Amino acid sequence: LTYLPTGTSLTENLPVIFNDLPIPYEGEVDFLGKEYMVITNHIPEGTYFMAKDLSLFSKYEHLMVNVLLIAGGLIIILGYGLSLFISARISRPIQQLTQNIQAIKQGQKDTYLPTSYKDLELNEISSTFNHYLHDIDLLIARERSLISMASHELRTPISVIRSNVDLLRRLCGQTKMTEKQQITLARIERAGLTMSDLTDTLLWLSHNDEQPVPMERVQLDEKVQQLSSELVYLLNSKEVEVNVQVDNFAFNTARTACHIVLSNLIRNAYQHTQQGLVDVIQKGSCVTIINTAAQDENTENIPNLGKSTHSLGYGLGLQLSEKIIHRHGWQYEVIDQPGCYQVKVDFQAAK
């Protein structure tokens, strides 16, 4: 800042930066590599000259910009971290509720969710869910009780049927029966055996899943051939060819359950093939049953395993077969195509 009173020589006392500048003047001047804001003006007592170094303002400006950027970044990071913390705090109880629901095992009785959450809404959800679980437990208990009582009640007439079949055989031992009489008696005997196995299976299914099942030695190839032959009467008056292929194989398994599954699968194939081919193939522990319908047969008559069918009252047996397979952890596969229905069961549990 320079002030020269009136009458002072400008050329001798004026700094170099103000030389050759008009008076008055206001603007930026480049001097010695720096930018200056220069203002010159007359006043009654003289003339003043002012020069301001703009580089200092640029430094302060850059500094302020950097400070604002850093502060903005910190605010963004802090806000993001705070949002993560809040969302985790909010979602943690929900995640805990989800884990508790997933921890409930299928078929496990008297297992309920805790109602000690901090949030009132989650406690209400848990209470509602527990009420639903309680209703399911009561329903399962009633179902098992009904099945158990029905199975016990069925055992008596089934035993009567089987004992009377044996009595008829002994009584008819002295007099030769006709072929039709023998066929009828054999059917009654087979039906009694099937019903006996079904009631045993119903009783077994009504028990706790964790109850140990007795394992017995089963010659699977003989079992397949036996059932394929015993059930062949279902193909009477039908143009159906049966192809049975077996390999010598014996293993330990639940004999009754294995018998029920094989019997119902083969029976299902025989009953619902009116014209065509039934293949029963056993390799090791795996049994594959394929019923192929002839070209002119209505393939819609081939039902899936587990669908009820009223033919000879074996719909229940088919549903039980699926339950038995899943209960034992046996490997099970169904391929349903137009004109061809294939069921494959591996009687060794998947590892």
PDB file of N, CA and C in Angstrom, residues 209-275:
ATOM      1  N   ASP A 209     -40.030 -91.284  14.673  1.00  0.00           N
ATOM      2  CA  ASP A 209     -39.064 -91.445  13.590  1.00  0.00           C
ATOM      3  C   ASP A 209     -37.734 -91.995  14.086  1.00  0.00           C
ATOM      4  N   GLU A 210     -37.387 -91.697  15.341  1.00  0.00           N
ATOM      5  CA  GLU A 210     -36.089 -92.102  15.852  1.00  0.00           C
ATOM      6  C   GLU A 210     -36.087 -93.526  16.402  1.00  0.00           C
ATOM      7  N   GLN A 211     -37.259 -94.199  16.381  1.00  0.00           N
ATOM      8  CA  GLN A 211     -37.314 -95.560  16.881  1.00  0.00           C
ATOM      9  C   GLN A 211     -36.501 -96.476  15.971  1.00  0.00           C
ATOM     10  N   PRO A 212     -35.598 -97.304  16.521  1.00  0.00           N
ATOM     11  CA  PRO A 212     -34.768 -98.167  15.677  1.00  0.00           C
ATOM     12  C   PRO A 212     -35.605 -99.210  14.954  1.00  0.00           C
ATOM     13  N   VAL A 213     -35.253 -99.468  13.701  1.00  0.00           N
ATOM     14  CA  VAL A 213     -35.949-100.451  12.878  1.00  0.00           C
ATOM     15  C   VAL A 213     -35.092-101.712  12.804  1.00  0.00           C
ATOM     16  N   PRO A 214     -35.648-102.883  13.100  1.00  0.00           N
ATOM     17  CA  PRO A 214     -34.841-104.114  13.020  1.00  0.00           C
ATOM     18  C   PRO A 214     -34.391-104.384  11.594  1.00  0.00           C
ATOM     19  N   MET A 215     -33.139-104.696  11.455  1.00  0.00           N
ATOM     20  CA  MET A 215     -32.565-104.991  10.144  1.00  0.00           C
ATOM     21  C   MET A 215     -32.478-106.504   9.962  1.00  0.00           C
ATOM     22  N   GLU A 216     -32.922-106.977   8.807  1.00  0.00           N
ATOM     23  CA  GLU A 216     -32.906-108.402   8.507  1.00  0.00           C
ATOM     24  C   GLU A 216     -32.246-108.630   7.150  1.00  0.00           C
ATOM     25  N   ARG A 217     -31.746-109.848   6.987  1.00  0.00           N
ATOM     26  CA  ARG A 217     -31.095-110.214   5.724  1.00  0.00           C
ATOM     27  C   ARG A 217     -32.156-110.457   4.665  1.00  0.00           C
ATOM     28  N   VAL A 218     -32.043-109.767   3.542  1.00  0.00           N
ATOM     29  CA  VAL A 218     -33.003-109.889   2.446  1.00  0.00           C
ATOM     30  C   VAL A 218     -32.265-110.261   1.180  1.00  0.00           C
ATOM     31  N   GLN A 219     -32.709-111.333   0.530  1.00  0.00           N
ATOM     32  CA  GLN A 219     -32.191-111.721  -0.780  1.00  0.00           C
ATOM     33  C   GLN A 219     -33.021-110.988  -1.821  1.00  0.00           C
ATOM     34  N   LEU A 220     -32.505-109.851  -2.283  1.00  0.00           N
ATOM     35  CA  LEU A 220     -33.316-108.930  -3.075  1.00  0.00           C
ATOM     36  C   LEU A 220     -33.751-109.545  -4.402  1.00  0.00           C
ATOM     37  N   ASP A 221     -32.888-110.311  -5.057  1.00  0.00           N
ATOM     38  CA  ASP A 221     -33.269-110.891  -6.360  1.00  0.00           C
ATOM     39  C   ASP A 221     -34.415-111.883  -6.194  1.00  0.00           C
ATOM     40  N   GLU A 222     -34.383-112.693  -5.113  1.00  0.00           N
ATOM     41  CA  GLU A 222     -35.462-113.636  -4.876  1.00  0.00           C
ATOM     42  C   GLU A 222     -36.759-112.904  -4.520  1.00  0.00           C
ATOM     43  N   LYS A 223     -36.636-111.834  -3.750  1.00  0.00           N
ATOM     44  CA  LYS A 223     -37.811-111.051  -3.381  1.00  0.00           C
ATOM     45  C   LYS A 223     -38.480-110.450  -4.612  1.00  0.00           C
ATOM     46  N   VAL A 224     -37.683-109.925  -5.549  1.00  0.00           N
ATOM     47  CA  VAL A 224     -38.243-109.329  -6.773  1.00  0.00           C
ATOM     48  C   VAL A 224     -38.930-110.398  -7.613  1.00  0.00           C
ATOM     49  N   GLN A 225     -38.278-111.558  -7.777  1.00  0.00           N
ATOM     50  CA  GLN A 225     -38.890-112.633  -8.568  1.00  0.00           C
ATOM     51  C   GLN A 225     -40.171-113.148  -7.907  1.00  0.00           C
ATOM     52  N   GLN A 226     -40.156-113.284  -6.571  1.00  0.00           N
ATOM     53  CA  GLN A 226     -41.324-113.770  -5.852  1.00  0.00           C
ATOM     54  C   GLN A 226     -42.510-112.835  -6.040  1.00  0.00           C
ATOM     55  N   LEU A 227     -42.298-111.537  -5.832  1.00  0.00           N
ATOM     56  CA  LEU A 227     -43.401-110.584  -5.948  1.00  0.00           C
ATOM     57  C   LEU A 227     -43.875-110.451  -7.388  1.00  0.00           C
ATOM     58  N   SER A 228     -42.958-110.490  -8.340  1.00  0.00           N
ATOM     59  CA  SER A 228     -43.352-110.398  -9.754  1.00  0.00           C
ATOM     60  C   SER A 228     -44.244-111.569 -10.142  1.00  0.00           C
ATOM     61  N   SER A 229     -43.952-112.739  -9.569  1.00  0.00           N
ATOM     62  CA  SER A 229     -44.768-113.923  -9.875  1.00  0.00           C
ATOM     63  C   SER A 229     -46.087-113.904  -9.121  1.00  0.00           C
ATOM     64  N   GLU A 230     -46.048-113.506  -7.832  1.00  0.00           N
ATOM     65  CA  GLU A 230     -47.262-113.520  -7.029  1.00  0.00           C
ATOM     66  C   GLU A 230     -48.311-112.552  -7.542  1.00  0.00           C
ATOM     67  N   LEU A 231     -47.873-111.438  -8.092  1.00  0.00           N
ATOM     68  CA  LEU A 231     -48.810-110.392  -8.527  1.00  0.00           C
ATOM     69  C   LEU A 231     -49.190-110.495 -10.003  1.00  0.00           C
ATOM     70  N   VAL A 232     -48.715-111.547 -10.668  1.00  0.00           N
ATOM     71  CA  VAL A 232     -48.972-111.646 -12.103  1.00  0.00           C
ATOM     72  C   VAL A 232     -50.456-111.856 -12.397  1.00  0.00           C
ATOM     73  N   TYR A 233     -51.245-112.293 -11.396  1.00  0.00           N
ATOM     74  CA  TYR A 233     -52.685-112.458 -11.623  1.00  0.00           C
ATOM     75  C   TYR A 233     -53.353-111.137 -11.993  1.00  0.00           C
ATOM     76  N   LEU A 234     -52.706-109.987 -11.638  1.00  0.00           N
ATOM     77  CA  LEU A 234     -53.268-108.688 -11.998  1.00  0.00           C
ATOM     78  C   LEU A 234     -53.246-108.445 -13.503  1.00  0.00           C
ATOM     79  N   LEU A 235     -52.486-109.277 -14.224  1.00  0.00           N
ATOM     80  CA  LEU A 235     -52.374-109.106 -15.678  1.00  0.00           C
ATOM     81  C   LEU A 235     -53.290-110.060 -16.437  1.00  0.00           C
ATOM     82  N   ASN A 236     -54.151-110.786 -15.706  1.00  0.00           N
ATOM     83  CA  ASN A 236     -55.086-111.677 -16.393  1.00  0.00           C
ATOM     84  C   ASN A 236     -55.979-110.886 -17.336  1.00  0.00           C
ATOM     85  N   SER A 237     -56.185-111.423 -18.511  1.00  0.00           N
ATOM     86  CA  SER A 237     -57.009-110.804 -19.557  1.00  0.00           C
ATOM     87  C   SER A 237     -56.388-109.523 -20.097  1.00  0.00           C
ATOM     88  N   LYS A 238     -55.096-109.346 -19.900  1.00  0.00           N
ATOM     89  CA  LYS A 238     -54.395-108.190 -20.450  1.00  0.00           C
ATOM     90  C   LYS A 238     -53.295-108.657 -21.400  1.00  0.00           C
ATOM     91  N   GLU A 239     -53.061-107.867 -22.428  1.00  0.00           N
ATOM     92  CA  GLU A 239     -51.975-108.166 -23.365  1.00  0.00           C
ATOM     93  C   GLU A 239     -50.716-107.444 -22.904  1.00  0.00           C
ATOM     94  N   VAL A 240     -50.148-107.973 -21.822  1.00  0.00           N
ATOM     95  CA  VAL A 240     -48.987-107.347 -21.201  1.00  0.00           C
ATOM     96  C   VAL A 240     -47.877-108.381 -21.077  1.00  0.00           C
ATOM     97  N   GLU A 241     -46.691-107.999 -21.511  1.00  0.00           N
ATOM     98  CA  GLU A 241     -45.511-108.860 -21.386  1.00  0.00           C
ATOM     99  C   GLU A 241     -44.659-108.368 -20.217  1.00  0.00           C
ATOM    100  N   VAL A 242     -44.196-109.317 -19.389  1.00  0.00           N
ATOM    101  CA  VAL A 242     -43.386-108.988 -18.221  1.00  0.00           C
ATOM    102  C   VAL A 242     -41.967-109.491 -18.440  1.00  0.00           C
ATOM    103  N   ASN A 243     -41.009-108.614 -18.220  1.00  0.00           N
ATOM    104  CA  ASN A 243     -39.593-108.958 -18.364  1.00  0.00           C
ATOM    105  C   ASN A 243     -38.901-108.706 -17.024  1.00  0.00           C
ATOM    106  N   VAL A 244     -38.442-109.754 -16.355  1.00  0.00           N
ATOM    107  CA  VAL A 244     -37.799-109.654 -15.053  1.00  0.00           C
ATOM    108  C   VAL A 244     -36.315-109.981 -15.209  1.00  0.00           C
ATOM    109  N   GLN A 245     -35.463-109.048 -14.788  1.00  0.00           N
ATOM    110  CA  GLN A 245     -34.014-109.247 -14.829  1.00  0.00           C
ATOM    111  C   GLN A 245     -33.461-108.992 -13.430  1.00  0.00           C
ATOM    112  N   VAL A 246     -32.757-109.992 -12.886  1.00  0.00           N
ATOM    113  CA  VAL A 246     -32.245-109.865 -11.515  1.00  0.00           C
ATOM    114  C   VAL A 246     -30.789-110.305 -11.459  1.00  0.00           C
ATOM    115  N   ASP A 247     -30.090-109.785 -10.436  1.00  0.00           N
ATOM    116  CA  ASP A 247     -28.725-110.181 -10.098  1.00  0.00           C
ATOM    117  C   ASP A 247     -28.715-110.708  -8.678  1.00  0.00           C
ATOM    118  N   ASN A 248     -27.851-111.648  -8.413  1.00  0.00           N
ATOM    119  CA  ASN A 248     -27.730-112.202  -7.067  1.00  0.00           C
ATOM    120  C   ASN A 248     -27.218-111.118  -6.112  1.00  0.00           C
ATOM    121  N   PHE A 249     -28.073-110.757  -5.139  1.00  0.00           N
ATOM    122  CA  PHE A 249     -27.692-109.692  -4.204  1.00  0.00           C
ATOM    123  C   PHE A 249     -28.472-109.851  -2.909  1.00  0.00           C
ATOM    124  N   ALA A 250     -27.738-109.848  -1.783  1.00  0.00           N
ATOM    125  CA  ALA A 250     -28.351-109.916  -0.457  1.00  0.00           C
ATOM    126  C   ALA A 250     -27.765-108.808   0.407  1.00  0.00           C
ATOM    127  N   PHE A 251     -28.606-108.226   1.254  1.00  0.00           N
ATOM    128  CA  PHE A 251     -28.138-107.146   2.118  1.00  0.00           C
ATOM    129  C   PHE A 251     -29.064-107.034   3.320  1.00  0.00           C
ATOM    130  N   ASN A 252     -28.629-106.275   4.309  1.00  0.00           N
ATOM    131  CA  ASN A 252     -29.421-106.070   5.525  1.00  0.00           C
ATOM    132  C   ASN A 252     -30.270-104.811   5.376  1.00  0.00           C
ATOM    133  N   THR A 253     -31.563-104.951   5.621  1.00  0.00           N
ATOM    134  CA  THR A 253     -32.470-103.808   5.525  1.00  0.00           C
ATOM    135  C   THR A 253     -33.722-104.107   6.326  1.00  0.00           C
ATOM    136  N   ALA A 254     -34.649-103.143   6.360  1.00  0.00           N
ATOM    137  CA  ALA A 254     -35.941-103.368   7.015  1.00  0.00           C
ATOM    138  C   ALA A 254     -36.787-104.234   6.090  1.00  0.00           C
ATOM    139  N   ARG A 255     -36.936-105.508   6.435  1.00  0.00           N
ATOM    140  CA  ARG A 255     -37.555-106.461   5.523  1.00  0.00           C
ATOM    141  C   ARG A 255     -38.989-106.083   5.166  1.00  0.00           C
ATOM    142  N   THR A 256     -39.802-105.757   6.175  1.00  0.00           N
ATOM    143  CA  THR A 256     -41.210-105.446   5.910  1.00  0.00           C
ATOM    144  C   THR A 256     -41.351-104.200   5.051  1.00  0.00           C
ATOM    145  N   ALA A 257     -40.573-103.181   5.366  1.00  0.00           N
ATOM    146  CA  ALA A 257     -40.645-101.942   4.584  1.00  0.00           C
ATOM    147  C   ALA A 257     -40.221-102.187   3.143  1.00  0.00           C
ATOM    148  N   CYS A 258     -39.153-102.945   2.956  1.00  0.00           N
ATOM    149  CA  CYS A 258     -38.683-103.267   1.598  1.00  0.00           C
ATOM    150  C   CYS A 258     -39.738-104.048   0.835  1.00  0.00           C
ATOM    151  N   HIS A 259     -40.381-105.006   1.521  1.00  0.00           N
ATOM    152  CA  HIS A 259     -41.421-105.816   0.885  1.00  0.00           C
ATOM    153  C   HIS A 259     -42.604-104.952   0.456  1.00  0.00           C
ATOM    154  N   ILE A 260     -43.050-104.052   1.334  1.00  0.00           N
ATOM    155  CA  ILE A 260     -44.196-103.192   1.015  1.00  0.00           C
ATOM    156  C   ILE A 260     -43.899-102.312  -0.192  1.00  0.00           C
ATOM    157  N   VAL A 261     -42.706-101.703  -0.225  1.00  0.00           N
ATOM    158  CA  VAL A 261     -42.354-100.808  -1.329  1.00  0.00           C
ATOM    159  C   VAL A 261     -42.315-101.568  -2.645  1.00  0.00           C
ATOM    160  N   LEU A 262     -41.611-102.703  -2.663  1.00  0.00           N
ATOM    161  CA  LEU A 262     -41.519-103.487  -3.898  1.00  0.00           C
ATOM    162  C   LEU A 262     -42.894-103.979  -4.340  1.00  0.00           C
ATOM    163  N   SER A 263     -43.680-104.476  -3.389  1.00  0.00           N
ATOM    164  CA  SER A 263     -45.000-105.004  -3.728  1.00  0.00           C
ATOM    165  C   SER A 263     -45.887-103.939  -4.349  1.00  0.00           C
ATOM    166  N   ASN A 264     -45.880-102.757  -3.775  1.00  0.00           N
ATOM    167  CA  ASN A 264     -46.752-101.699  -4.300  1.00  0.00           C
ATOM    168  C   ASN A 264     -46.272-101.136  -5.629  1.00  0.00           C
ATOM    169  N   LEU A 265     -44.968-101.048  -5.818  1.00  0.00           N
ATOM    170  CA  LEU A 265     -44.466-100.548  -7.092  1.00  0.00           C
ATOM    171  C   LEU A 265     -44.763-101.526  -8.224  1.00  0.00           C
ATOM    172  N   ILE A 266     -44.543-102.810  -7.968  1.00  0.00           N
ATOM    173  CA  ILE A 266     -44.838-103.803  -9.008  1.00  0.00           C
ATOM    174  C   ILE A 266     -46.341-103.879  -9.253  1.00  0.00           C
ATOM    175  N   ARG A 267     -47.129-103.846  -8.179  1.00  0.00           N
ATOM    176  CA  ARG A 267     -48.585-103.875  -8.324  1.00  0.00           C
ATOM    177  C   ARG A 267     -49.075-102.658  -9.109  1.00  0.00           C
ATOM    178  N   ASN A 268     -48.497-101.509  -8.841  1.00  0.00           N
ATOM    179  CA  ASN A 268     -48.876-100.287  -9.551  1.00  0.00           C
ATOM    180  C   ASN A 268     -48.622-100.425 -11.046  1.00  0.00           C
ATOM    181  N   ALA A 269     -47.466-100.990 -11.392  1.00  0.00           N
ATOM    182  CA  ALA A 269     -47.130-101.171 -12.813  1.00  0.00           C
ATOM    183  C   ALA A 269     -48.069-102.167 -13.470  1.00  0.00           C
ATOM    184  N   TYR A 270     -48.380-103.274 -12.786  1.00  0.00           N
ATOM    185  CA  TYR A 270     -49.271-104.290 -13.349  1.00  0.00           C
ATOM    186  C   TYR A 270     -50.690-103.757 -13.524  1.00  0.00           C
ATOM    187  N   GLN A 271     -51.172-103.047 -12.527  1.00  0.00           N
ATOM    188  CA  GLN A 271     -52.556-102.579 -12.574  1.00  0.00           C
ATOM    189  C   GLN A 271     -52.801-101.559 -13.667  1.00  0.00           C
ATOM    190  N   HIS A 272     -51.829-100.706 -13.915  1.00  0.00           N
ATOM    191  CA  HIS A 272     -52.070 -99.577 -14.801  1.00  0.00           C
ATOM    192  C   HIS A 272     -51.424 -99.730 -16.166  1.00  0.00           C
ATOM    193  N   THR A 273     -51.088-100.932 -16.523  1.00  0.00           N
ATOM    194  CA  THR A 273     -50.648-101.225 -17.881  1.00  0.00           C
ATOM    195  C   THR A 273     -51.661-102.181 -18.482  1.00  0.00           C
ATOM    196  N   GLN A 274     -52.487-101.673 -19.369  1.00  0.00           N
ATOM    197  CA  GLN A 274     -53.523-102.487 -19.989  1.00  0.00           C
ATOM    198  C   GLN A 274     -53.000-103.252 -21.202  1.00  0.00           C
ATOM    199  N   GLN A 275     -51.987-102.705 -21.830  1.00  0.00           N
ATOM    200  CA  GLN A 275     -51.421-103.335 -23.024  1.00  0.00           C
ATOM    201  C   GLN A 275     -50.018-102.775 -23.229  1.00  0.00           C
TER     202      GLN A 275
END
